[in-house]
Tab-separated table of C-alpha atoms and ligand atoms in Angstrom:
chain	number	residue	atom	x	y	z
A	1433	MET	CA	0.000	0.000	0.000
A	1434	LYS	CA	1.262	3.437	-0.895
A	1435	THR	CA	1.185	5.719	2.083
A	1436	ASN	CA	0.959	9.464	1.842
A	1437	THR	CA	4.156	10.956	3.206
A	1438	HIS	CA	3.748	14.513	1.938
A	1439	PHE	CA	3.875	17.352	4.423
A	1440	ALA	CA	0.320	18.741	4.637
A	1441	PHE	CA	-1.047	15.819	2.614
A	1442	PHE	CA	-0.613	17.435	-0.807
A	1443	ASP	CA	2.270	17.114	-3.229
A	1444	GLU	CA	3.991	20.434	-3.949
A	1445	GLY	CA	2.365	20.742	-7.379
A	1446	SER	CA	-1.134	20.688	-5.912
A	1447	LYS	CA	-0.167	23.293	-3.334
A	1448	LYS	CA	1.331	25.578	-5.970
A	1449	GLU	CA	-1.850	25.650	-8.013
A	1450	ILE	CA	-3.997	26.424	-4.976
A	1451	ARG	CA	-1.484	29.001	-3.755
A	1452	ARG	CA	-1.615	30.819	-7.086
A	1453	ALA	CA	-5.423	30.775	-7.025
A	1454	ILE	CA	-5.390	32.289	-3.515
A	1455	LEU	CA	-3.117	35.153	-4.623
A	1456	LYS	CA	-5.492	35.945	-7.506
A	1457	ALA	CA	-8.460	35.750	-5.144
A	1458	VAL	CA	-6.784	38.274	-2.840
A	1459	ALA	CA	-6.082	40.576	-5.789
A	1460	ILE	CA	-9.737	40.437	-6.924
A	1461	PRO	CA	-11.759	40.543	-3.670
A	1462	GLY	CA	-15.027	38.610	-3.807
A	1463	TYR	CA	-14.361	37.116	-7.247
A	1464	GLN	CA	-14.545	33.320	-7.430
A	1465	VAL	CA	-11.281	31.980	-8.848
A	1466	PRO	CA	-11.622	28.478	-10.357
A	1467	PHE	CA	-9.141	25.842	-9.217
A	1468	ALA	CA	-8.605	22.120	-9.801
A	1469	SER	CA	-10.156	20.752	-6.615
A	1470	ARG	CA	-8.456	17.601	-5.339
A	1471	GLU	CA	-9.929	14.406	-3.969
A	1472	MET	CA	-9.732	14.438	-0.203
A	1473	PRO	CA	-9.940	11.658	2.369
A	1474	ILE	CA	-13.054	13.252	3.863
A	1475	ALA	CA	-16.485	13.358	2.303
A	1476	ARG	CA	-17.263	16.198	-0.069
A	1477	GLY	CA	-19.487	18.810	1.447
A	1478	TRP	CA	-17.591	18.381	4.696
A	1479	GLY	CA	-15.164	21.171	4.166
A	1480	THR	CA	-12.865	19.918	1.415
A	1481	GLY	CA	-12.599	23.435	-0.052
A	1482	GLY	CA	-11.538	24.947	3.243
A	1483	LEU	CA	-9.258	22.017	3.975
A	1484	GLN	CA	-7.473	22.368	0.629
A	1485	ILE	CA	-6.762	26.028	1.415
A	1486	THR	CA	-5.562	25.222	4.928
A	1487	LEU	CA	-3.242	22.453	3.719
A	1488	SER	CA	-1.780	24.683	1.002
A	1489	ILE	CA	-0.900	27.583	3.281
A	1490	ILE	CA	-0.025	25.870	6.563
A	1491	GLY	CA	3.541	25.577	7.859
A	1492	LYS	CA	5.257	24.000	10.835
A	1493	GLN	CA	5.039	27.205	12.904
A	1494	ASP	CA	1.287	27.599	12.542
A	1495	VAL	CA	-1.202	27.057	15.339
A	1496	LEU	CA	-4.497	25.728	14.031
A	1497	LYS	CA	-8.028	26.026	15.335
A	1498	VAL	CA	-10.904	24.213	13.627
A	1499	ILE	CA	-14.531	24.868	14.440
A	1500	ASP	CA	-17.762	23.484	13.070
A	1501	GLN	CA	-20.877	25.566	13.726
A	1502	GLY	CA	-19.116	27.179	16.661
A	1503	ALA	CA	-17.856	23.967	18.238
A	1504	ASP	CA	-14.221	22.838	18.395
A	1505	GLU	CA	-15.122	19.309	19.400
A	1506	SER	CA	-17.682	18.359	16.765
A	1507	VAL	CA	-16.978	15.172	14.802
A	1508	ASN	CA	-16.291	17.126	11.619
A	1509	ALA	CA	-13.908	19.601	13.230
A	1510	VAL	CA	-12.064	16.782	14.982
A	1511	SER	CA	-11.590	14.760	11.791
A	1512	ILE	CA	-10.198	17.813	9.971
A	1513	LYS	CA	-7.858	18.553	12.889
A	1514	LYS	CA	-6.671	14.944	12.927
A	1515	LEU	CA	-5.872	14.944	9.222
A	1516	VAL	CA	-3.985	18.231	9.340
A	1517	GLN	CA	-2.064	17.337	12.461
A	1518	ALA	CA	-1.167	13.848	11.277
A	1519	THR	CA	0.381	15.284	8.120
A	1520	THR	CA	1.970	18.454	9.549
A	1521	GLY	CA	2.479	18.025	13.284
A	1522	VAL	CA	1.253	21.578	13.900
A	1523	LYS	CA	0.072	22.715	17.271
A	1524	LEU	CA	-3.709	22.729	17.745
A	1525	THR	CA	-5.659	25.100	19.925
A	1526	GLU	CA	-9.204	25.932	20.846
A	1527	ARG	CA	-8.315	29.478	21.861
A	1528	THR	CA	-9.046	31.883	19.029
A	1529	GLN	CA	-6.345	34.300	20.256
A	1530	GLU	CA	-3.633	31.619	20.084
A	1531	SER	CA	-4.316	30.494	16.529
A	1532	SER	CA	-2.645	31.687	13.332
A	1533	ILE	CA	-5.053	29.795	11.059
A	1534	ILE	CA	-8.710	29.230	11.908
A	1535	GLN	CA	-10.708	26.905	9.681
A	1536	SER	CA	-14.408	27.280	10.263
A	1537	ARG	CA	-17.771	26.152	9.022
A	1538	HIS	CA	-20.812	28.389	9.598
A	1539	ARG	CA	-19.267	30.840	12.079
A	1540	ILE	CA	-16.762	33.627	12.587
A	1541	PRO	CA	-15.470	33.442	16.182
A	1542	GLU	CA	-16.751	35.888	18.803
A	1543	VAL	CA	-13.229	36.975	19.763
A	1544	ALA	CA	-12.184	39.654	17.262
A	1545	LEU	CA	-9.600	38.385	14.789
A	1546	THR	CA	-6.277	40.183	14.417
A	1547	GLU	CA	-3.672	40.992	11.769
A	1548	GLY	CA	-1.590	37.885	12.336
A	1549	GLN	CA	-4.484	35.534	11.618
A	1550	ILE	CA	-6.044	33.921	8.564
A	1551	LEU	CA	-9.659	32.753	8.671
A	1552	VAL	CA	-10.496	29.924	6.260
A	1553	LEU	CA	-14.224	29.439	5.680
A	1554	GLN	CA	-15.747	26.283	4.244
A	1555	VAL	CA	-18.230	26.972	1.477
A	1556	PRO	CA	-20.900	24.546	0.236
A	1557	MET	CA	-22.293	26.902	-2.443
A	1558	PRO	CA	-20.027	29.746	-3.554
A	1559	GLU	CA	-22.372	31.255	-6.143
A	1560	PRO	CA	-24.777	33.821	-4.617
A	1561	LEU	CA	-26.679	34.064	-7.916
A	1562	ARG	CA	-27.298	30.310	-8.218
A	1563	PRO	CA	-30.792	30.377	-6.647
A	1564	TYR	CA	-32.115	32.128	-9.744
A	1565	GLU	CA	-29.591	31.203	-12.423
A	1566	ALA	CA	-28.629	27.546	-12.796
A	1567	LYS	CA	-25.974	27.917	-15.481
A	1568	GLU	CA	-22.418	28.634	-14.415
A	1569	TYR	CA	-21.652	30.433	-17.665
A	1570	GLN	CA	-24.626	32.753	-17.145
A	1571	THR	CA	-23.681	33.628	-13.591
A	1572	LYS	CA	-20.157	34.390	-14.795
A	1573	ILE	CA	-21.637	36.811	-17.337
A	1574	LEU	CA	-23.808	38.433	-14.675
A	1575	HIS	CA	-20.767	38.961	-12.427
A	1576	SER	CA	-18.721	40.285	-15.348
A	1577	GLU	CA	-21.407	42.832	-16.177
A	1578	GLU	CA	-22.018	43.616	-12.510
A	1579	ASP	CA	-25.648	42.756	-13.182
A	1580	TYR	CA	-27.036	41.987	-9.751
A	1581	SER	CA	-30.663	42.874	-10.457
A	1582	GLY	CA	-31.624	39.240	-9.785
A	1583	ALA	CA	-30.008	39.285	-6.347
A	1584	TRP	CA	-31.868	42.487	-5.465
A	1585	LEU	CA	-35.137	41.062	-6.787
A	1586	MET	CA	-34.700	37.956	-4.663
A	1587	LEU	CA	-34.232	40.131	-1.599
A	1588	PHE	CA	-37.209	42.280	-2.539
A	1589	GLU	CA	-39.455	39.222	-2.913
A	1590	GLN	CA	-38.474	38.005	0.530
A	1591	ILE	CA	-39.381	41.351	2.024
A	1592	MET	CA	-42.754	41.365	0.224
A	1593	LYS	CA	-43.461	37.877	1.464
A	1594	TYR	CA	-42.280	38.179	5.058
A	1595	GLY	CA	-42.244	41.930	5.635
A	1596	GLN	CA	-38.537	41.827	6.389
A	1597	THR	CA	-35.248	40.519	5.037
A	1598	ALA	CA	-35.901	36.964	6.070
A	1599	THR	CA	-32.718	35.438	4.823
A	1600	GLY	CA	-31.159	33.054	7.270
A	1601	ALA	CA	-27.487	32.301	6.961
A	1602	ASP	CA	-25.382	33.135	3.891
A	1603	HIS	CA	-26.927	36.585	3.357
A	1604	PRO	CA	-25.132	37.972	0.247
A	1605	VAL	CA	-22.597	40.775	0.579
A	1606	TYR	CA	-21.072	43.355	-1.749
A	1607	VAL	CA	-17.278	43.176	-1.605
A	1608	ASN	CA	-15.093	46.195	-2.367
A	1609	ASN	CA	-18.107	47.741	-4.054
A	1610	ARG	CA	-17.804	45.366	-7.028
A	1611	TYR	CA	-18.654	41.674	-6.551
A	1612	VAL	CA	-21.675	40.176	-4.850
A	1613	MET	CA	-20.348	37.298	-2.770
A	1614	ALA	CA	-21.725	34.418	-0.712
A	1615	PRO	CA	-20.168	34.828	2.756
A	1616	SER	CA	-20.732	31.069	3.335
A	1617	PRO	CA	-23.558	29.951	5.679
A	1618	ILE	CA	-22.532	32.162	8.584
A	1619	PRO	CA	-25.443	33.807	10.441
A	1620	ARG	CA	-26.193	37.420	9.511
A	1621	PHE	CA	-24.800	38.179	12.964
A	1622	ASP	CA	-21.310	37.442	11.580
A	1623	ASN	CA	-21.573	39.403	8.320
A	1624	PRO	CA	-20.420	42.718	9.851
A	1625	LYS	CA	-17.265	40.975	11.130
A	1626	MET	CA	-16.096	40.689	7.504
A	1627	HIS	CA	-16.208	44.447	6.977
A	1628	GLN	CA	-12.746	45.989	7.438
A	1629	SER	CA	-11.587	42.784	9.140
A	1630	GLU	CA	-8.056	42.843	10.510
A	1631	ALA	CA	-7.551	39.220	9.472
A	1632	LEU	CA	-7.355	37.885	5.920
A	1633	ILE	CA	-10.424	35.789	5.053
A	1634	LEU	CA	-10.133	32.953	2.521
A	1635	LEU	CA	-13.139	30.959	1.331
A	1636	GLY	CA	-12.997	27.560	-0.362
A	1637	ALA	CA	-15.627	25.462	-2.133
A	1638	GLY	CA	-14.359	21.952	-2.937
A	1639	ARG	CA	-17.257	20.559	-4.904
A	1640	GLU	CA	-17.737	23.763	-6.896
A	1641	LYS	CA	-13.973	24.197	-7.317
A	1642	LYS	CA	-13.815	27.856	-6.328
A	1643	ILE	CA	-11.571	29.919	-4.079
A	1644	TYR	CA	-12.321	33.502	-3.138
A	1645	ALA	CA	-11.138	36.033	-0.591
A	1646	VAL	CA	-11.814	39.103	1.460
A	1647	PRO	CA	-8.509	40.870	2.135
A	1648	PRO	CA	-8.123	42.747	5.417
A	1649	TYR	CA	-9.444	46.305	5.563
A	1650	THR	CA	-11.872	45.737	2.712
A	1651	ASP	CA	-15.401	47.075	2.516
A	1652	VAL	CA	-18.036	44.370	2.886
A	1653	ALA	CA	-21.689	45.473	2.849
A	1654	SER	CA	-24.658	43.148	3.346
A	1655	LEU	CA	-27.262	43.587	0.615
A	1656	ALA	CA	-30.206	45.643	1.871
A	1657	PHE	CA	-32.670	48.358	0.906
A	1658	ASP	CA	-32.797	51.843	2.409
A	1659	ASP	CA	-36.282	51.319	3.806
A	1660	TYR	CA	-35.542	47.700	4.832
A	1661	PRO	CA	-32.060	47.924	6.308
A	1662	PHE	CA	-29.958	44.859	6.971
A	1663	ALA	CA	-30.472	43.480	10.459
A	1664	VAL	CA	-28.610	40.789	12.334
A	1665	GLU	CA	-30.321	38.158	14.462
A	1666	SER	CA	-31.287	39.878	17.687
A	1667	PHE	CA	-30.491	38.493	21.108
A	1668	GLU	CA	-31.663	41.553	22.963
A	1669	GLY	CA	-32.500	40.861	26.570
A	1670	LYS	CA	-31.061	37.339	26.279
A	1671	HIS	CA	-27.973	35.993	27.980
A	1672	CYS	CA	-26.009	32.761	27.938
A	1673	HIS	CA	-27.304	30.510	30.752
A	1674	LEU	CA	-23.768	29.177	31.310
A	1675	CYS	CA	-21.441	32.176	31.183
A	1676	GLY	CA	-23.878	35.095	31.207
A	1677	ALA	CA	-22.603	36.587	27.948
A	1678	THR	CA	-24.812	39.033	26.038
A	1679	ASN	CA	-24.560	40.346	22.505
A	1680	VAL	CA	-23.081	37.119	21.110
A	1681	PHE	CA	-24.640	34.598	18.720
A	1682	MET	CA	-26.637	32.132	20.831
A	1683	ASP	CA	-28.358	28.802	20.355
A	1684	GLU	CA	-31.880	28.394	21.674
A	1685	LEU	CA	-32.365	25.427	23.977
A	1686	ILE	CA	-35.163	24.021	26.082
A	1687	ASP	CA	-34.431	23.560	29.762
A	1688	HIS	CA	-35.758	20.020	30.310
A	1689	SER	CA	-36.463	20.485	34.000
A	1690	THR	CA	-38.494	23.684	33.646
A	1691	GLY	CA	-39.561	23.546	29.991
A	1692	GLU	CA	-38.355	27.116	29.564
A	1693	THR	CA	-36.403	28.453	26.593
A	1694	ILE	CA	-32.807	29.192	27.516
A	1695	TYR	CA	-29.871	30.528	25.544
A	1696	GLN	CA	-26.285	29.424	25.213
A	1697	CYS	CA	-23.204	30.788	23.387
A	1698	ASN	CA	-22.847	29.089	20.006
A	1699	ASP	CA	-19.071	29.683	20.123
A	1700	THR	CA	-18.136	26.978	22.644
A	1701	SER	CA	-14.509	27.985	23.201
A	1702	TYR	CA	-15.587	31.570	23.878
A	1703	CYS	CA	-18.130	30.342	26.420
A	1704	MET	CA	-15.647	27.965	28.050
A	1705	GLU	CA	-13.061	30.688	28.400
A	1706	ARG	CA	-15.575	32.984	30.101
A	1707	LEU	CA	-16.595	30.173	32.439
A	1708	ASN	CA	-12.985	29.474	33.388
A	1709	ALA	CA	-12.382	33.186	33.941
A	1710	ASN	CA	-15.433	33.316	36.207
A	1711	VAL	CA	-14.198	30.339	38.198
A	1712	GLU	CA	-10.772	31.929	38.589
A	1713	ALA	CA	-12.338	35.181	39.726
A	1714	GLU	CA	-14.395	33.301	42.324
A	1715	VAL	CA	-11.341	31.429	43.576
A	1716	GLU	CA	-9.488	34.755	43.917
A	1717	GLU	CA	-12.375	36.220	45.856
A	1718	ASN	CA	-12.499	33.279	48.255
A	1719	HIS	CA	-8.819	33.650	48.999
A	1720	VAL	CA	-9.049	37.297	49.921
B	195	MET	CA	22.317	24.138	4.090
B	196	ALA	CA	20.321	24.059	0.879
B	197	ILE	CA	16.771	25.139	0.167
B	198	ASP	CA	13.985	22.952	1.484
B	199	GLN	CA	11.492	22.579	-1.355
B	200	VAL	CA	8.626	22.026	1.050
B	201	HIS	CA	9.104	24.174	4.136
B	202	ASP	CA	11.106	27.064	2.696
B	203	MET	CA	8.693	27.408	-0.229
B	204	GLN	CA	5.794	27.419	2.225
B	205	GLN	CA	7.411	30.243	4.164
B	206	VAL	CA	8.161	32.258	1.042
B	207	TYR	CA	4.551	31.789	-0.030
B	208	ARG	CA	3.195	33.021	3.280
B	209	LYS	CA	5.323	36.165	3.010
B	210	LEU	CA	3.985	36.681	-0.513
B	211	LEU	CA	0.435	36.149	0.713
B	212	GLN	CA	1.025	38.509	3.622
B	213	SER	CA	2.321	41.254	1.329
B	214	MET	CA	-0.272	40.683	-1.400
B	215	SER	CA	-3.153	40.873	1.059
B	216	ARG	CA	-1.634	43.954	2.741
B	217	PRO	CA	-0.285	46.087	-0.127
B	218	GLY	CA	2.761	48.120	0.863
B	219	THR	CA	3.662	45.782	3.737
B	220	ILE	CA	7.320	44.818	3.421
B	221	SER	CA	8.215	41.202	4.227
B	222	SER	CA	11.665	39.660	4.409
B	223	ILE	CA	12.792	36.257	3.148
B	224	ARG	CA	16.445	37.008	3.831
B	225	GLU	CA	17.100	34.037	6.067
B	226	ILE	CA	16.036	31.669	3.286
B	227	ALA	CA	17.662	33.682	0.492
B	228	GLU	CA	21.023	33.445	2.250
B	229	ARG	CA	20.889	29.694	1.835
B	230	VAL	CA	20.417	29.793	-1.944
B	231	GLU	CA	23.537	28.175	-3.321
B	232	TYR	CA	22.980	28.555	-7.064
B	233	LYS	CA	24.929	31.115	-9.048
B	234	LEU	CA	22.198	33.220	-10.567
B	235	PRO	CA	21.830	36.158	-12.934
B	236	CYS	CA	19.077	37.539	-10.679
B	237	TYR	CA	18.508	38.235	-6.981
B	238	ARG	CA	18.312	35.113	-4.871
B	239	ALA	CA	14.914	36.209	-3.562
B	240	THR	CA	13.665	36.605	-7.121
B	241	PHE	CA	14.585	33.016	-7.792
B	242	LEU	CA	12.916	31.865	-4.573
B	243	SER	CA	9.673	33.596	-5.550
B	244	VAL	CA	9.841	32.056	-9.009
B	245	MET	CA	10.402	28.622	-7.488
B	246	THR	CA	7.462	29.150	-5.162
B	247	LEU	CA	4.939	30.179	-7.784
B	248	LEU	CA	5.909	28.616	-11.107
B	249	ASP	CA	5.462	25.085	-12.408
B	250	ALA	CA	4.633	23.264	-15.654
B	251	GLU	CA	1.087	24.656	-15.638
B	252	VAL	CA	2.170	28.292	-16.140
B	253	THR	CA	4.311	30.345	-18.502
B	254	PHE	CA	6.803	33.148	-17.920
B	255	HIS	CA	8.495	35.950	-19.793
B	256	ILE	CA	11.753	37.752	-19.073
B	257	LEU	CA	12.282	41.217	-20.500
B	258	SER	CA	16.045	41.209	-20.974
B	259	GLU	CA	16.907	39.431	-24.210
B	260	LYS	CA	20.382	38.537	-23.010
B	261	ASN	CA	19.028	36.300	-20.311
B	262	GLN	CA	19.061	32.958	-22.021
B	263	GLU	CA	20.862	31.551	-18.993
B	264	LEU	CA	18.092	32.589	-16.580
B	265	ILE	CA	15.377	31.366	-18.935
B	266	GLU	CA	17.054	27.964	-19.002
B	267	LYS	CA	17.503	27.868	-15.236
B	268	ILE	CA	13.875	28.751	-14.539
B	269	SER	CA	12.612	26.233	-17.092
B	270	GLU	CA	14.870	23.570	-15.665
B	271	TYR	CA	13.972	24.153	-12.008
B	272	THR	CA	10.250	24.852	-12.341
B	273	LEU	CA	9.293	23.212	-15.677
B	274	ALA	CA	7.421	26.406	-16.569
B	275	LYS	CA	7.563	27.319	-20.255
B	276	TYR	CA	8.889	30.526	-21.697
B	277	ALA	CA	6.249	32.537	-23.580
B	278	ALA	CA	5.804	35.793	-25.466
B	279	ILE	CA	4.883	38.852	-23.387
B	280	THR	CA	1.315	38.737	-24.701
B	281	GLU	CA	0.844	35.183	-23.361
B	282	ALA	CA	2.919	34.971	-20.193
B	283	ASP	CA	1.330	34.305	-16.784
B	284	PHE	CA	4.403	35.694	-15.022
B	285	VAL	CA	6.589	38.541	-16.232
B	286	ILE	CA	10.004	38.838	-14.636
B	287	VAL	CA	11.749	42.223	-14.645
B	288	LEU	CA	15.421	42.322	-13.691
B	289	GLN	CA	17.124	45.350	-12.229
B	290	ASP	CA	18.938	46.288	-15.442
B	291	ASP	CA	15.774	46.452	-17.570
B	292	THR	CA	15.054	49.850	-19.097
B	293	GLU	CA	12.022	52.039	-18.563
B	294	ALA	CA	11.153	51.848	-22.259
B	295	SER	CA	11.200	48.050	-22.339
B	296	ILE	CA	9.114	47.813	-19.152
B	297	ILE	CA	6.487	50.221	-20.453
B	298	GLU	CA	6.253	48.450	-23.793
B	299	ALA	CA	5.823	45.073	-22.079
B	300	MET	CA	3.289	46.477	-19.639
B	301	GLU	CA	1.148	47.765	-22.454
B	302	ARG	CA	1.137	44.338	-24.140
B	303	CYS	CA	0.903	41.838	-21.282
B	304	LYS	CA	-2.308	40.018	-20.283
B	305	ASN	CA	-4.552	41.977	-17.932
B	306	GLY	CA	-7.477	39.544	-17.843
B	307	ASN	CA	-10.968	39.922	-19.230
B	308	LEU	CA	-14.288	40.626	-17.550
B	309	LEU	CA	-15.291	36.944	-17.507
B	310	ASP	CA	-11.907	35.757	-16.268
B	311	PRO	CA	-10.068	38.666	-14.668
B	312	GLN	CA	-7.608	36.167	-13.167
B	313	HIS	CA	-6.177	35.520	-16.642
B	314	SER	CA	-3.744	38.350	-16.130
B	315	ALA	CA	0.005	38.608	-15.741
B	316	THR	CA	1.664	38.686	-12.343
B	317	TRP	CA	4.818	40.763	-12.466
B	318	ILE	CA	7.877	39.890	-10.402
B	319	ILE	CA	9.985	43.038	-10.400
B	320	GLU	CA	13.501	43.535	-9.060
B	321	SER	CA	13.822	46.819	-7.234
B	322	PRO	CA	17.068	48.504	-6.117
B	323	LEU	CA	15.587	49.102	-2.645
B	324	ILE	CA	12.133	48.619	-1.190
B	325	ALA	CA	11.387	51.035	1.621
B	326	LYS	CA	8.533	52.602	3.493
B	327	GLU	CA	9.041	56.031	1.960
B	328	ALA	CA	6.618	58.526	0.472
B	329	GLU	CA	7.513	57.805	-3.165
B	330	LEU	CA	4.059	56.261	-3.568
B	331	THR	CA	0.900	56.589	-1.531
B	332	LEU	CA	-1.248	53.471	-1.616
B	333	THR	CA	-4.903	53.095	-0.730
B	334	GLY	CA	-7.432	50.307	-1.280
B	335	PRO	CA	-8.299	46.816	-0.020
B	336	GLY	CA	-5.757	45.434	2.434
B	337	ILE	CA	-4.656	48.898	3.523
B	338	LYS	CA	-5.823	50.581	6.711
B	339	GLN	CA	-6.189	54.214	5.640
B	340	GLU	CA	-3.019	54.546	3.538
B	341	ALA	CA	0.443	53.086	3.075
B	342	GLN	CA	3.681	54.511	1.748
B	343	LEU	CA	6.077	52.612	-0.434
B	344	GLN	CA	9.254	53.176	-2.393
B	345	VAL	CA	10.251	50.684	-5.080
B	346	GLY	CA	12.180	52.817	-7.571
B	347	LEU	CA	9.944	52.592	-10.648
B	348	THR	CA	9.607	55.770	-12.706
B	349	PRO	CA	6.372	57.811	-12.694
B	350	GLU	CA	5.892	56.915	-16.373
B	351	ILE	CA	5.847	53.203	-15.535
B	352	TRP	CA	3.280	53.793	-12.799
B	353	GLN	CA	1.199	55.791	-15.215
B	354	THR	CA	1.190	52.840	-17.619
B	355	ARG	CA	0.269	50.516	-14.767
B	356	ASN	CA	-2.548	52.790	-13.658
B	357	GLU	CA	-3.954	52.797	-17.189
B	358	ARG	CA	-3.857	49.000	-17.347
B	359	ALA	CA	-5.599	48.782	-13.982
B	360	SER	CA	-8.190	51.447	-14.771
B	361	GLU	CA	-10.897	48.975	-15.836
B	362	TYR	CA	-11.124	46.993	-12.624
B	363	PRO	CA	-11.407	43.955	-12.229
B	364	LEU	CA	-8.985	43.922	-15.143
B	365	GLY	CA	-5.407	44.645	-14.164
B	366	ILE	CA	-1.966	43.352	-13.282
B	367	ASP	CA	-0.518	42.418	-9.920
B	368	PHE	CA	3.029	43.330	-8.859
B	369	ILE	CA	5.491	41.563	-6.599
B	370	PHE	CA	8.577	43.689	-5.863
B	371	ILE	CA	11.814	42.142	-4.646
B	372	ASP	CA	15.064	43.806	-3.624
B	373	GLU	CA	18.633	42.669	-3.102
B	374	GLN	CA	18.128	42.448	0.660
B	375	ALA	CA	15.444	39.797	0.001
B	376	GLN	CA	12.627	42.110	1.026
B	377	LEU	CA	9.360	41.892	-0.830
B	378	ALA	CA	6.247	44.028	-1.211
B	379	CYS	CA	3.180	43.766	-3.421
B	380	VAL	CA	0.858	46.093	-5.274
B	381	PRO	CA	-2.190	44.239	-6.606
B	382	ARG	CA	-4.568	45.721	-9.176
B	383	THR	CA	-6.969	46.948	-6.480
B	384	THR	CA	-4.422	49.366	-5.044
B	385	SER	CA	-4.817	52.977	-6.001
B	386	VAL	CA	-1.319	54.372	-6.492
B	387	VAL	CA	-0.558	58.076	-6.242
B	388	ILE	CA	2.941	59.108	-7.277
B	389	LEU	CA	4.651	61.813	-5.267
B	390	GLU	CA	5.014	64.903	-7.432
B	391	VAL	CA	8.651	65.861	-7.783
B	392	GLU	CA	9.017	69.626	-8.179
C	1310	LIG	ZN1	-21.708	31.380	27.185
């Protein structure tokens, strides 16, 4: 049996092609650069696009964090971490502040990202115009002509139907005032974090063979109308039942003993860190 | 110690990515460049960048006609093919190239098309000295407010570049490299204002 002995899984030729695509993506913010997506030892749709980016940029000095829908310990995040670590030996972390590369599905961490970090987002469907135009060649023409009337119409229809912008995750954004881009299925709550981000954001779609990017300090505006402004999910008056946090993205849970609705930080490492800090503070107090 | 094709190339790439995503930010690959053992008709850091980015899937062009030796070395080490300026994916400018030859090449190189703006040339340009000086003022994506950069290109060359980048997303992306193995980038999105010399 032939075993894979390459550093970071890929041969150098595969990395070079992906690396070149990333540089073009950075030079044309929001534009989907095609690349020759490789077969990966994890199922497609489970982050192969993000994983291919991570493996192509990662080096021995990097510290990697992987999260899936806010959780570091989900099966998917763990299998990605295992693959990367087995082929690179890099240090893993759950602390956002300690990481140099963060690969994520469906979330941007609560802790603000900084200049030394790269966020890699996994993308199932990179084409924001696909819901109304099935043909790839046609969507390419629409992007080339900056014809986004269909995207606006889609938004308008939602407002007519629901009385508000009822998009869930993956609410389209305008990048650098030129390309309409799918931010990946992050909640609307995370969209503003892309605007003028300190960290470089790279997005990868394995099945659709596309890589795109939001460089740091780049304008990212969520699509909205003047009279129906963009709004993030509201957690006003709610707090995390574990750590007490407010103004973070929370999951809704049912307290089985009381039957009441309770809320909990979706970003588990953020919540854990706050809990530990609270415990430490209590210990300090008891020692005084 | 020689160059490590895996880990050194990864580090060079990350510096390139760092500088391309933050135009005007100067990165150094000196520690790696000092280990380059080949005798080369270009800066060691130029060769490292070429090794990092080129392979059999892309083409390159060198302006200086007398550089048969470098063309052969690059082809041999990267398997990339030499191509005319109108076709090349990478254009390599050495420090002794003239303003006239650079401008002519810049007017003729690929700058992408609206459907595929990525089908454009990436220029790897040797600079006498890259510094954070007010020769150029840069603004645009990747830059918080503004950045200053000195690379030693003439105002006429920048004017040609600005014309080729005027129909965004069409344009060309620059990687500058100096003898001290510093590098800086100016992608097509960067708006470049040249300091007026009285
Ligand atoms: Zn919490």
